[in-house]
Amino acid sequence: MNDVMDPATMTFIQVAEVWVPDGDRLVLEKGNYGNLDAFAAASHKESFARGEGLPGKAWAEGRPIVLKAFDGSYFKRTEAAKEAGLTSAVAVPVFAGKVLKAVLVVLCGDDDARTGAIEVWKETDGVLRLEDGYYGAAKHFEWVSQHTHFPRGQGLPGGVWAAGTPILMRDLGSGYRFVRADSAEKAGLSTGIGLPMPAPDGATFVLTLLSARGTPIARRFEIWEARAARAGSPREATLTDGICEREGPLWAEENPPVSPKTATAWQGPIGQVLGSGLPFVKTDGVGLPAGYRSMVALPIWRGDDLAHVVAWYL
């Protein structure tokens, strides 16, 4: 296979943005807009108070929020989004304890071809239930998900809940660990990653990203385990799991690399997250594995400690 990804590949997520606190407002730190220049220009003019717009609402409510339609909603960039063909968005707040570090916003378009899932699960009455989700054309899988719940330790959401760590699942349609395997296979979903989403009020949320081959969320996923900085040394992280469309598994428990891949604070894209504690979006391909043009890296905090970094690449 060619080392360079097809630039015409239609992705499930079309825009990724990082909004960071600046006094009492959120301002745009970085965004990946592809060729949606007009929407990018509109976004650079915006800022959000707590509770205002989608980023501000995620900040105020302290949880991931799915917005399936913009018309008549609190979304502030509706006209620009409509012109760009964007119809839905998910906002993911990143908290260190009770302190907001940033809000990651991803935006998608709705058509008959895009299939994938971005799901938010919440613990209620001792099980995880679907709080909300966006599924594109995977309508049957959406219905199945709405009627499924997960005890602690079951399925991808329940496994993340029990472990308190990100988990990567391969071959969703044939994997016995994936409870919704039959409907995932029919929808063409192939790879899933689940992320713990600590909330400042102590509520339990799990975010799941499910990728299809035809309209992928990503062609490469990585999970890095971060370690607190030792005296006089920068913070580091080690690659503990990953999968690539071209290379296959980047890590296997039964046969791990002799020298595990590591990242150091401020060195390379993962190092930017380790150093800043913020989500990171890269759009120029520099410093990325060969053949990838862009990436999103999301820190996962456990209280006041940066515990993991999850990255996905296109």
PDB file of N, CA and C in Angstrom, residues 1-100:
ATOM      1  N   MET A   1       0.835  -1.193   0.000  1.00  0.00           N
ATOM      2  CA  MET A   1       0.000   0.000   0.000  1.00  0.00           C
ATOM      3  C   MET A   1       0.871   1.243   0.000  1.00  0.00           C
ATOM      4  N   ASN A   2       0.426   2.243  -0.685  1.00  0.00           N
ATOM      5  CA  ASN A   2       1.168   3.500  -0.734  1.00  0.00           C
ATOM      6  C   ASN A   2       1.309   4.077   0.657  1.00  0.00           C
ATOM      7  N   ASP A   3       2.497   4.639   0.962  1.00  0.00           N
ATOM      8  CA  ASP A   3       2.743   5.193   2.279  1.00  0.00           C
ATOM      9  C   ASP A   3       1.975   6.476   2.542  1.00  0.00           C
ATOM     10  N   VAL A   4       1.513   7.147   1.480  1.00  0.00           N
ATOM     11  CA  VAL A   4       0.793   8.404   1.658  1.00  0.00           C
ATOM     12  C   VAL A   4      -0.698   8.142   1.564  1.00  0.00           C
ATOM     13  N   MET A   5      -1.450   8.606   2.564  1.00  0.00           N
ATOM     14  CA  MET A   5      -2.872   8.376   2.583  1.00  0.00           C
ATOM     15  C   MET A   5      -3.556   9.165   1.466  1.00  0.00           C
ATOM     16  N   ASP A   6      -4.621   8.618   0.938  1.00  0.00           N
ATOM     17  CA  ASP A   6      -5.403   9.281  -0.095  1.00  0.00           C
ATOM     18  C   ASP A   6      -6.026  10.546   0.466  1.00  0.00           C
ATOM     19  N   PRO A   7      -5.664  11.729  -0.047  1.00  0.00           N
ATOM     20  CA  PRO A   7      -6.190  12.957   0.502  1.00  0.00           C
ATOM     21  C   PRO A   7      -7.691  13.101   0.298  1.00  0.00           C
ATOM     22  N   ALA A   8      -8.281  12.317  -0.616  1.00  0.00           N
ATOM     23  CA  ALA A   8      -9.705  12.422  -0.879  1.00  0.00           C
ATOM     24  C   ALA A   8     -10.541  11.556   0.050  1.00  0.00           C
ATOM     25  N   THR A   9      -9.878  10.790   0.922  1.00  0.00           N
ATOM     26  CA  THR A   9     -10.612   9.930   1.831  1.00  0.00           C
ATOM     27  C   THR A   9     -11.610  10.740   2.658  1.00  0.00           C
ATOM     28  N   MET A  10     -12.856  10.274   2.687  1.00  0.00           N
ATOM     29  CA  MET A  10     -13.895  10.964   3.428  1.00  0.00           C
ATOM     30  C   MET A  10     -13.856  10.490   4.880  1.00  0.00           C
ATOM     31  N   THR A  11     -13.670  11.401   5.796  1.00  0.00           N
ATOM     32  CA  THR A  11     -13.548  11.048   7.200  1.00  0.00           C
ATOM     33  C   THR A  11     -14.859  11.294   7.940  1.00  0.00           C
ATOM     34  N   PHE A  12     -15.029  10.614   9.053  1.00  0.00           N
ATOM     35  CA  PHE A  12     -16.236  10.779   9.862  1.00  0.00           C
ATOM     36  C   PHE A  12     -16.220  12.128  10.561  1.00  0.00           C
ATOM     37  N   ILE A  13     -15.081  12.482  11.163  1.00  0.00           N
ATOM     38  CA  ILE A  13     -14.902  13.795  11.789  1.00  0.00           C
ATOM     39  C   ILE A  13     -14.264  14.727  10.764  1.00  0.00           C
ATOM     40  N   GLN A  14     -14.865  15.900  10.552  1.00  0.00           N
ATOM     41  CA  GLN A  14     -14.358  16.829   9.553  1.00  0.00           C
ATOM     42  C   GLN A  14     -13.574  17.994  10.150  1.00  0.00           C
ATOM     43  N   VAL A  15     -13.861  18.349  11.391  1.00  0.00           N
ATOM     44  CA  VAL A  15     -13.202  19.474  12.044  1.00  0.00           C
ATOM     45  C   VAL A  15     -12.858  19.082  13.477  1.00  0.00           C
ATOM     46  N   ALA A  16     -11.695  19.500  13.953  1.00  0.00           N
ATOM     47  CA  ALA A  16     -11.322  19.337  15.360  1.00  0.00           C
ATOM     48  C   ALA A  16     -10.764  20.662  15.860  1.00  0.00           C
ATOM     49  N   GLU A  17     -11.236  21.100  17.041  1.00  0.00           N
ATOM     50  CA  GLU A  17     -10.833  22.393  17.603  1.00  0.00           C
ATOM     51  C   GLU A  17     -10.454  22.227  19.070  1.00  0.00           C
ATOM     52  N   VAL A  18      -9.512  23.037  19.524  1.00  0.00           N
ATOM     53  CA  VAL A  18      -9.149  23.099  20.936  1.00  0.00           C
ATOM     54  C   VAL A  18      -9.433  24.508  21.435  1.00  0.00           C
ATOM     55  N   TRP A  19     -10.320  24.605  22.432  1.00  0.00           N
ATOM     56  CA  TRP A  19     -10.667  25.876  23.068  1.00  0.00           C
ATOM     57  C   TRP A  19     -10.092  25.884  24.480  1.00  0.00           C
ATOM     58  N   VAL A  20      -9.417  26.973  24.861  1.00  0.00           N
ATOM     59  CA  VAL A  20      -8.750  27.031  26.160  1.00  0.00           C
ATOM     60  C   VAL A  20      -9.226  28.256  26.936  1.00  0.00           C
ATOM     61  N   PRO A  21      -9.231  28.176  28.278  1.00  0.00           N
ATOM     62  CA  PRO A  21      -9.656  29.319  29.082  1.00  0.00           C
ATOM     63  C   PRO A  21      -8.693  30.496  28.943  1.00  0.00           C
ATOM     64  N   ASP A  22      -9.274  31.679  28.825  1.00  0.00           N
ATOM     65  CA  ASP A  22      -8.521  32.929  28.832  1.00  0.00           C
ATOM     66  C   ASP A  22      -9.338  33.894  29.689  1.00  0.00           C
ATOM     67  N   GLY A  23      -9.005  33.960  30.964  1.00  0.00           N
ATOM     68  CA  GLY A  23      -9.843  34.711  31.893  1.00  0.00           C
ATOM     69  C   GLY A  23     -11.172  34.007  32.068  1.00  0.00           C
ATOM     70  N   ASP A  24     -12.266  34.706  31.790  1.00  0.00           N
ATOM     71  CA  ASP A  24     -13.591  34.107  31.980  1.00  0.00           C
ATOM     72  C   ASP A  24     -14.208  33.647  30.664  1.00  0.00           C
ATOM     73  N   ARG A  25     -13.369  33.469  29.611  1.00  0.00           N
ATOM     74  CA  ARG A  25     -13.878  33.016  28.322  1.00  0.00           C
ATOM     75  C   ARG A  25     -12.996  31.909  27.751  1.00  0.00           C
ATOM     76  N   LEU A  26     -13.546  31.179  26.805  1.00  0.00           N
ATOM     77  CA  LEU A  26     -12.791  30.189  26.050  1.00  0.00           C
ATOM     78  C   LEU A  26     -12.416  30.793  24.705  1.00  0.00           C
ATOM     79  N   VAL A  27     -11.143  30.660  24.338  1.00  0.00           N
ATOM     80  CA  VAL A  27     -10.670  31.168  23.054  1.00  0.00           C
ATOM     81  C   VAL A  27     -10.058  30.013  22.266  1.00  0.00           C
ATOM     82  N   LEU A  28     -10.015  30.174  20.955  1.00  0.00           N
ATOM     83  CA  LEU A  28      -9.517  29.114  20.087  1.00  0.00           C
ATOM     84  C   LEU A  28      -8.000  29.028  20.167  1.00  0.00           C
ATOM     85  N   GLU A  29      -7.503  27.855  20.555  1.00  0.00           N
ATOM     86  CA  GLU A  29      -6.066  27.605  20.615  1.00  0.00           C
ATOM     87  C   GLU A  29      -5.553  27.091  19.275  1.00  0.00           C
ATOM     88  N   LYS A  30      -6.296  26.118  18.682  1.00  0.00           N
ATOM     89  CA  LYS A  30      -5.846  25.484  17.448  1.00  0.00           C
ATOM     90  C   LYS A  30      -7.020  24.734  16.846  1.00  0.00           C
ATOM     91  N   GLY A  31      -7.048  24.650  15.523  1.00  0.00           N
ATOM     92  CA  GLY A  31      -8.090  23.886  14.868  1.00  0.00           C
ATOM     93  C   GLY A  31      -7.596  23.228  13.601  1.00  0.00           C
ATOM     94  N   ASN A  32      -8.200  22.102  13.263  1.00  0.00           N
ATOM     95  CA  ASN A  32      -7.961  21.429  11.988  1.00  0.00           C
ATOM     96  C   ASN A  32      -9.263  21.509  11.199  1.00  0.00           C
ATOM     97  N   TYR A  33      -9.275  22.351  10.161  1.00  0.00           N
ATOM     98  CA  TYR A  33     -10.489  22.621   9.406  1.00  0.00           C
ATOM     99  C   TYR A  33     -10.442  22.069   7.986  1.00  0.00           C
ATOM    100  N   GLY A  34      -9.369  21.390   7.621  1.00  0.00           N
ATOM    101  CA  GLY A  34      -9.266  20.905   6.256  1.00  0.00           C
ATOM    102  C   GLY A  34      -9.362  22.069   5.285  1.00  0.00           C
ATOM    103  N   ASN A  35     -10.276  21.956   4.316  1.00  0.00           N
ATOM    104  CA  ASN A  35     -10.449  23.030   3.341  1.00  0.00           C
ATOM    105  C   ASN A  35     -11.657  23.918   3.656  1.00  0.00           C
ATOM    106  N   LEU A  36     -12.158  23.860   4.885  1.00  0.00           N
ATOM    107  CA  LEU A  36     -13.330  24.659   5.278  1.00  0.00           C
ATOM    108  C   LEU A  36     -12.870  26.018   5.787  1.00  0.00           C
ATOM    109  N   ASP A  37     -12.338  26.830   4.884  1.00  0.00           N
ATOM    110  CA  ASP A  37     -11.704  28.091   5.266  1.00  0.00           C
ATOM    111  C   ASP A  37     -12.696  29.086   5.856  1.00  0.00           C
ATOM    112  N   ALA A  38     -13.901  29.148   5.311  1.00  0.00           N
ATOM    113  CA  ALA A  38     -14.876  30.114   5.810  1.00  0.00           C
ATOM    114  C   ALA A  38     -15.299  29.779   7.236  1.00  0.00           C
ATOM    115  N   PHE A  39     -15.474  28.480   7.519  1.00  0.00           N
ATOM    116  CA  PHE A  39     -15.829  28.092   8.886  1.00  0.00           C
ATOM    117  C   PHE A  39     -14.660  28.357   9.828  1.00  0.00           C
ATOM    118  N   ALA A  40     -13.445  28.134   9.366  1.00  0.00           N
ATOM    119  CA  ALA A  40     -12.263  28.431  10.178  1.00  0.00           C
ATOM    120  C   ALA A  40     -12.218  29.916  10.512  1.00  0.00           C
ATOM    121  N   ALA A  41     -12.487  30.763   9.525  1.00  0.00           N
ATOM    122  CA  ALA A  41     -12.455  32.205   9.759  1.00  0.00           C
ATOM    123  C   ALA A  41     -13.516  32.612  10.771  1.00  0.00           C
ATOM    124  N   ALA A  42     -14.718  32.036  10.667  1.00  0.00           N
ATOM    125  CA  ALA A  42     -15.785  32.346  11.621  1.00  0.00           C
ATOM    126  C   ALA A  42     -15.403  31.897  13.028  1.00  0.00           C
ATOM    127  N   SER A  43     -14.733  30.767  13.127  1.00  0.00           N
ATOM    128  CA  SER A  43     -14.342  30.236  14.440  1.00  0.00           C
ATOM    129  C   SER A  43     -13.288  31.110  15.097  1.00  0.00           C
ATOM    130  N   HIS A  44     -12.360  31.625  14.324  1.00  0.00           N
ATOM    131  CA  HIS A  44     -11.299  32.466  14.893  1.00  0.00           C
ATOM    132  C   HIS A  44     -11.840  33.789  15.447  1.00  0.00           C
ATOM    133  N   LYS A  45     -13.028  34.158  15.051  1.00  0.00           N
ATOM    134  CA  LYS A  45     -13.633  35.398  15.552  1.00  0.00           C
ATOM    135  C   LYS A  45     -14.418  35.180  16.842  1.00  0.00           C
ATOM    136  N   GLU A  46     -14.624  33.920  17.236  1.00  0.00           N
ATOM    137  CA  GLU A  46     -15.496  33.611  18.365  1.00  0.00           C
ATOM    138  C   GLU A  46     -14.726  33.455  19.676  1.00  0.00           C
ATOM    139  N   SER A  47     -15.453  33.614  20.761  1.00  0.00           N
ATOM    140  CA  SER A  47     -15.021  33.200  22.093  1.00  0.00           C
ATOM    141  C   SER A  47     -16.288  32.866  22.865  1.00  0.00           C
ATOM    142  N   PHE A  48     -16.141  32.124  23.964  1.00  0.00           N
ATOM    143  CA  PHE A  48     -17.315  31.615  24.665  1.00  0.00           C
ATOM    144  C   PHE A  48     -17.179  31.817  26.166  1.00  0.00           C
ATOM    145  N   ALA A  49     -18.210  32.396  26.763  1.00  0.00           N
ATOM    146  CA  ALA A  49     -18.286  32.456  28.215  1.00  0.00           C
ATOM    147  C   ALA A  49     -18.762  31.103  28.744  1.00  0.00           C
ATOM    148  N   ARG A  50     -18.606  30.896  30.021  1.00  0.00           N
ATOM    149  CA  ARG A  50     -19.094  29.671  30.648  1.00  0.00           C
ATOM    150  C   ARG A  50     -20.600  29.548  30.409  1.00  0.00           C
ATOM    151  N   GLY A  51     -21.025  28.423  29.841  1.00  0.00           N
ATOM    152  CA  GLY A  51     -22.435  28.193  29.546  1.00  0.00           C
ATOM    153  C   GLY A  51     -22.865  28.700  28.182  1.00  0.00           C
ATOM    154  N   GLU A  52     -21.980  29.352  27.443  1.00  0.00           N
ATOM    155  CA  GLU A  52     -22.332  29.948  26.163  1.00  0.00           C
ATOM    156  C   GLU A  52     -21.835  29.072  25.016  1.00  0.00           C
ATOM    157  N   GLY A  53     -22.705  28.820  24.040  1.00  0.00           N
ATOM    158  CA  GLY A  53     -22.316  27.998  22.907  1.00  0.00           C
ATOM    159  C   GLY A  53     -21.992  26.574  23.339  1.00  0.00           C
ATOM    160  N   LEU A  54     -21.561  25.762  22.389  1.00  0.00           N
ATOM    161  CA  LEU A  54     -21.252  24.364  22.710  1.00  0.00           C
ATOM    162  C   LEU A  54     -20.036  24.220  23.626  1.00  0.00           C
ATOM    163  N   PRO A  55     -18.903  24.876  23.338  1.00  0.00           N
ATOM    164  CA  PRO A  55     -17.763  24.749  24.265  1.00  0.00           C
ATOM    165  C   PRO A  55     -18.092  25.250  25.669  1.00  0.00           C
ATOM    166  N   GLY A  56     -18.796  26.377  25.751  1.00  0.00           N
ATOM    167  CA  GLY A  56     -19.143  26.927  27.056  1.00  0.00           C
ATOM    168  C   GLY A  56     -20.108  26.054  27.832  1.00  0.00           C
ATOM    169  N   LYS A  57     -20.999  25.377  27.120  1.00  0.00           N
ATOM    170  CA  LYS A  57     -21.952  24.479  27.786  1.00  0.00           C
ATOM    171  C   LYS A  57     -21.235  23.254  28.359  1.00  0.00           C
ATOM    172  N   ALA A  58     -20.270  22.707  27.592  1.00  0.00           N
ATOM    173  CA  ALA A  58     -19.490  21.574  28.101  1.00  0.00           C
ATOM    174  C   ALA A  58     -18.691  21.983  29.330  1.00  0.00           C
ATOM    175  N   TRP A  59     -18.180  23.205  29.334  1.00  0.00           N
ATOM    176  CA  TRP A  59     -17.461  23.748  30.487  1.00  0.00           C
ATOM    177  C   TRP A  59     -18.396  23.841  31.689  1.00  0.00           C
ATOM    178  N   ALA A  60     -19.571  24.422  31.500  1.00  0.00           N
ATOM    179  CA  ALA A  60     -20.496  24.642  32.605  1.00  0.00           C
ATOM    180  C   ALA A  60     -21.037  23.337  33.172  1.00  0.00           C
ATOM    181  N   GLU A  61     -21.338  22.373  32.287  1.00  0.00           N
ATOM    182  CA  GLU A  61     -21.950  21.125  32.744  1.00  0.00           C
ATOM    183  C   GLU A  61     -20.909  20.082  33.145  1.00  0.00           C
ATOM    184  N   GLY A  62     -19.649  20.304  32.785  1.00  0.00           N
ATOM    185  CA  GLY A  62     -18.587  19.412  33.229  1.00  0.00           C
ATOM    186  C   GLY A  62     -18.671  18.013  32.666  1.00  0.00           C
ATOM    187  N   ARG A  63     -19.182  17.890  31.434  1.00  0.00           N
ATOM    188  CA  ARG A  63     -19.337  16.563  30.829  1.00  0.00           C
ATOM    189  C   ARG A  63     -19.291  16.692  29.314  1.00  0.00           C
ATOM    190  N   PRO A  64     -19.002  15.587  28.605  1.00  0.00           N
ATOM    191  CA  PRO A  64     -19.074  15.624  27.148  1.00  0.00           C
ATOM    192  C   PRO A  64     -20.515  15.861  26.699  1.00  0.00           C
ATOM    193  N   ILE A  65     -20.675  16.636  25.638  1.00  0.00           N
ATOM    194  CA  ILE A  65     -22.005  16.975  25.136  1.00  0.00           C
ATOM    195  C   ILE A  65     -22.068  16.710  23.641  1.00  0.00           C
ATOM    196  N   VAL A  66     -23.145  16.046  23.225  1.00  0.00           N
ATOM    197  CA  VAL A  66     -23.400  15.764  21.815  1.00  0.00           C
ATOM    198  C   VAL A  66     -24.506  16.700  21.331  1.00  0.00           C
ATOM    199  N   LEU A  67     -24.269  17.361  20.228  1.00  0.00           N
ATOM    200  CA  LEU A  67     -25.264  18.240  19.620  1.00  0.00           C
ATOM    201  C   LEU A  67     -25.514  17.719  18.209  1.00  0.00           C
ATOM    202  N   LYS A  68     -26.679  17.117  17.992  1.00  0.00           N
ATOM    203  CA  LYS A  68     -26.961  16.443  16.722  1.00  0.00           C
ATOM    204  C   LYS A  68     -27.475  17.374  15.638  1.00  0.00           C
ATOM    205  N   ALA A  69     -27.966  18.538  16.022  1.00  0.00           N
ATOM    206  CA  ALA A  69     -28.484  19.496  15.048  1.00  0.00           C
ATOM    207  C   ALA A  69     -28.234  20.903  15.570  1.00  0.00           C
ATOM    208  N   PHE A  70     -27.937  21.826  14.664  1.00  0.00           N
ATOM    209  CA  PHE A  70     -27.601  23.184  15.067  1.00  0.00           C
ATOM    210  C   PHE A  70     -28.786  24.144  15.009  1.00  0.00           C
ATOM    211  N   ASP A  71     -29.707  23.935  14.067  1.00  0.00           N
ATOM    212  CA  ASP A  71     -30.833  24.849  13.922  1.00  0.00           C
ATOM    213  C   ASP A  71     -31.643  24.924  15.213  1.00  0.00           C
ATOM    214  N   GLY A  72     -31.871  26.137  15.687  1.00  0.00           N
ATOM    215  CA  GLY A  72     -32.678  26.331  16.884  1.00  0.00           C
ATOM    216  C   GLY A  72     -31.968  25.984  18.173  1.00  0.00           C
ATOM    217  N   SER A  73     -30.671  25.707  18.102  1.00  0.00           N
ATOM    218  CA  SER A  73     -29.922  25.311  19.295  1.00  0.00           C
ATOM    219  C   SER A  73     -29.097  26.490  19.813  1.00  0.00           C
ATOM    220  N   TYR A  74     -28.304  26.229  20.833  1.00  0.00           N
ATOM    221  CA  TYR A  74     -27.408  27.231  21.412  1.00  0.00           C
ATOM    222  C   TYR A  74     -26.097  27.356  20.623  1.00  0.00           C
ATOM    223  N   PHE A  75     -25.929  26.591  19.543  1.00  0.00           N
ATOM    224  CA  PHE A  75     -24.711  26.647  18.737  1.00  0.00           C
ATOM    225  C   PHE A  75     -24.602  28.019  18.090  1.00  0.00           C
ATOM    226  N   LYS A  76     -23.456  28.686  18.226  1.00  0.00           N
ATOM    227  CA  LYS A  76     -23.324  30.082  17.807  1.00  0.00           C
ATOM    228  C   LYS A  76     -22.906  30.248  16.339  1.00  0.00           C
ATOM    229  N   ARG A  77     -22.370  29.194  15.723  1.00  0.00           N
ATOM    230  CA  ARG A  77     -21.840  29.335  14.364  1.00  0.00           C
ATOM    231  C   ARG A  77     -22.689  28.583  13.350  1.00  0.00           C
ATOM    232  N   THR A  78     -24.005  28.592  13.550  1.00  0.00           N
ATOM    233  CA  THR A  78     -24.903  27.772  12.748  1.00  0.00           C
ATOM    234  C   THR A  78     -24.815  28.073  11.262  1.00  0.00           C
ATOM    235  N   GLU A  79     -24.851  29.336  10.887  1.00  0.00           N
ATOM    236  CA  GLU A  79     -24.842  29.680   9.461  1.00  0.00           C
ATOM    237  C   GLU A  79     -23.533  29.265   8.801  1.00  0.00           C
ATOM    238  N   ALA A  80     -22.422  29.540   9.464  1.00  0.00           N
ATOM    239  CA  ALA A  80     -21.130  29.144   8.903  1.00  0.00           C
ATOM    240  C   ALA A  80     -21.026  27.624   8.812  1.00  0.00           C
ATOM    241  N   ALA A  81     -21.540  26.917   9.823  1.00  0.00           N
ATOM    242  CA  ALA A  81     -21.502  25.450   9.805  1.00  0.00           C
ATOM    243  C   ALA A  81     -22.363  24.900   8.668  1.00  0.00           C
ATOM    244  N   LYS A  82     -23.546  25.504   8.467  1.00  0.00           N
ATOM    245  CA  LYS A  82     -24.444  25.047   7.400  1.00  0.00           C
ATOM    246  C   LYS A  82     -23.778  25.212   6.038  1.00  0.00           C
ATOM    247  N   GLU A  83     -23.128  26.339   5.822  1.00  0.00           N
ATOM    248  CA  GLU A  83     -22.441  26.579   4.550  1.00  0.00           C
ATOM    249  C   GLU A  83     -21.300  25.591   4.344  1.00  0.00           C
ATOM    250  N   ALA A  84     -20.695  25.136   5.424  1.00  0.00           N
ATOM    251  CA  ALA A  84     -19.583  24.182   5.342  1.00  0.00           C
ATOM    252  C   ALA A  84     -20.054  22.736   5.266  1.00  0.00           C
ATOM    253  N   GLY A  85     -21.358  22.502   5.397  1.00  0.00           N
ATOM    254  CA  GLY A  85     -21.880  21.144   5.377  1.00  0.00           C
ATOM    255  C   GLY A  85     -21.750  20.417   6.696  1.00  0.00           C
ATOM    256  N   LEU A  86     -21.516  21.152   7.775  1.00  0.00           N
ATOM    257  CA  LEU A  86     -21.395  20.556   9.104  1.00  0.00           C
ATOM    258  C   LEU A  86     -22.765  20.567   9.785  1.00  0.00           C
ATOM    259  N   THR A  87     -23.118  19.454  10.402  1.00  0.00           N
ATOM    260  CA  THR A  87     -24.473  19.344  10.953  1.00  0.00           C
ATOM    261  C   THR A  87     -24.520  18.927  12.416  1.00  0.00           C
ATOM    262  N   SER A  88     -23.411  18.495  12.974  1.00  0.00           N
ATOM    263  CA  SER A  88     -23.427  17.998  14.350  1.00  0.00           C
ATOM    264  C   SER A  88     -22.048  18.177  14.970  1.00  0.00           C
ATOM    265  N   ALA A  89     -21.997  18.114  16.301  1.00  0.00           N
ATOM    266  CA  ALA A  89     -20.720  18.330  16.997  1.00  0.00           C
ATOM    267  C   ALA A  89     -20.744  17.648  18.353  1.00  0.00           C
ATOM    268  N   VAL A  90     -19.557  17.362  18.843  1.00  0.00           N
ATOM    269  CA  VAL A  90     -19.367  16.796  20.183  1.00  0.00           C
ATOM    270  C   VAL A  90     -18.301  17.627  20.884  1.00  0.00           C
ATOM    271  N   ALA A  91     -18.596  18.055  22.099  1.00  0.00           N
ATOM    272  CA  ALA A  91     -17.642  18.832  22.898  1.00  0.00           C
ATOM    273  C   ALA A  91     -17.176  17.986  24.072  1.00  0.00           C
ATOM    274  N   VAL A  92     -15.860  17.904  24.248  1.00  0.00           N
ATOM    275  CA  VAL A  92     -15.245  17.075  25.291  1.00  0.00           C
ATOM    276  C   VAL A  92     -14.424  17.971  26.211  1.00  0.00           C
ATOM    277  N   PRO A  93     -14.924  18.263  27.413  1.00  0.00           N
ATOM    278  CA  PRO A  93     -14.129  19.088  28.329  1.00  0.00           C
ATOM    279  C   PRO A  93     -13.017  18.270  28.968  1.00  0.00           C
ATOM    280  N   VAL A  94     -11.873  18.888  29.160  1.00  0.00           N
ATOM    281  CA  VAL A  94     -10.721  18.239  29.788  1.00  0.00           C
ATOM    282  C   VAL A  94     -10.486  18.923  31.131  1.00  0.00           C
ATOM    283  N   PHE A  95     -10.704  18.171  32.222  1.00  0.00           N
ATOM    284  CA  PHE A  95     -10.537  18.703  33.568  1.00  0.00           C
ATOM    285  C   PHE A  95      -9.352  18.035  34.259  1.00  0.00           C
ATOM    286  N   ALA A  96      -8.567  18.836  34.966  1.00  0.00           N
ATOM    287  CA  ALA A  96      -7.574  18.337  35.911  1.00  0.00           C
ATOM    288  C   ALA A  96      -8.164  18.583  37.296  1.00  0.00           C
ATOM    289  N   GLY A  97      -8.724  17.539  37.894  1.00  0.00           N
ATOM    290  CA  GLY A  97      -9.486  17.745  39.121  1.00  0.00           C
ATOM    291  C   GLY A  97     -10.719  18.566  38.799  1.00  0.00           C
ATOM    292  N   LYS A  98     -10.844  19.723  39.396  1.00  0.00           N
ATOM    293  CA  LYS A  98     -11.974  20.608  39.128  1.00  0.00           C
ATOM    294  C   LYS A  98     -11.610  21.777  38.222  1.00  0.00           C
ATOM    295  N   VAL A  99     -10.376  21.780  37.719  1.00  0.00           N
ATOM    296  CA  VAL A  99      -9.888  22.890  36.896  1.00  0.00           C
ATOM    297  C   VAL A  99     -10.033  22.539  35.418  1.00  0.00           C
ATOM    298  N   LEU A 100     -10.729  23.383  34.665  1.00  0.00           N
ATOM    299  CA  LEU A 100     -10.854  23.162  33.234  1.00  0.00           C
ATOM    300  C   LEU A 100      -9.543  23.499  32.535  1.00  0.00           C
TER     301      LEU A 100
END
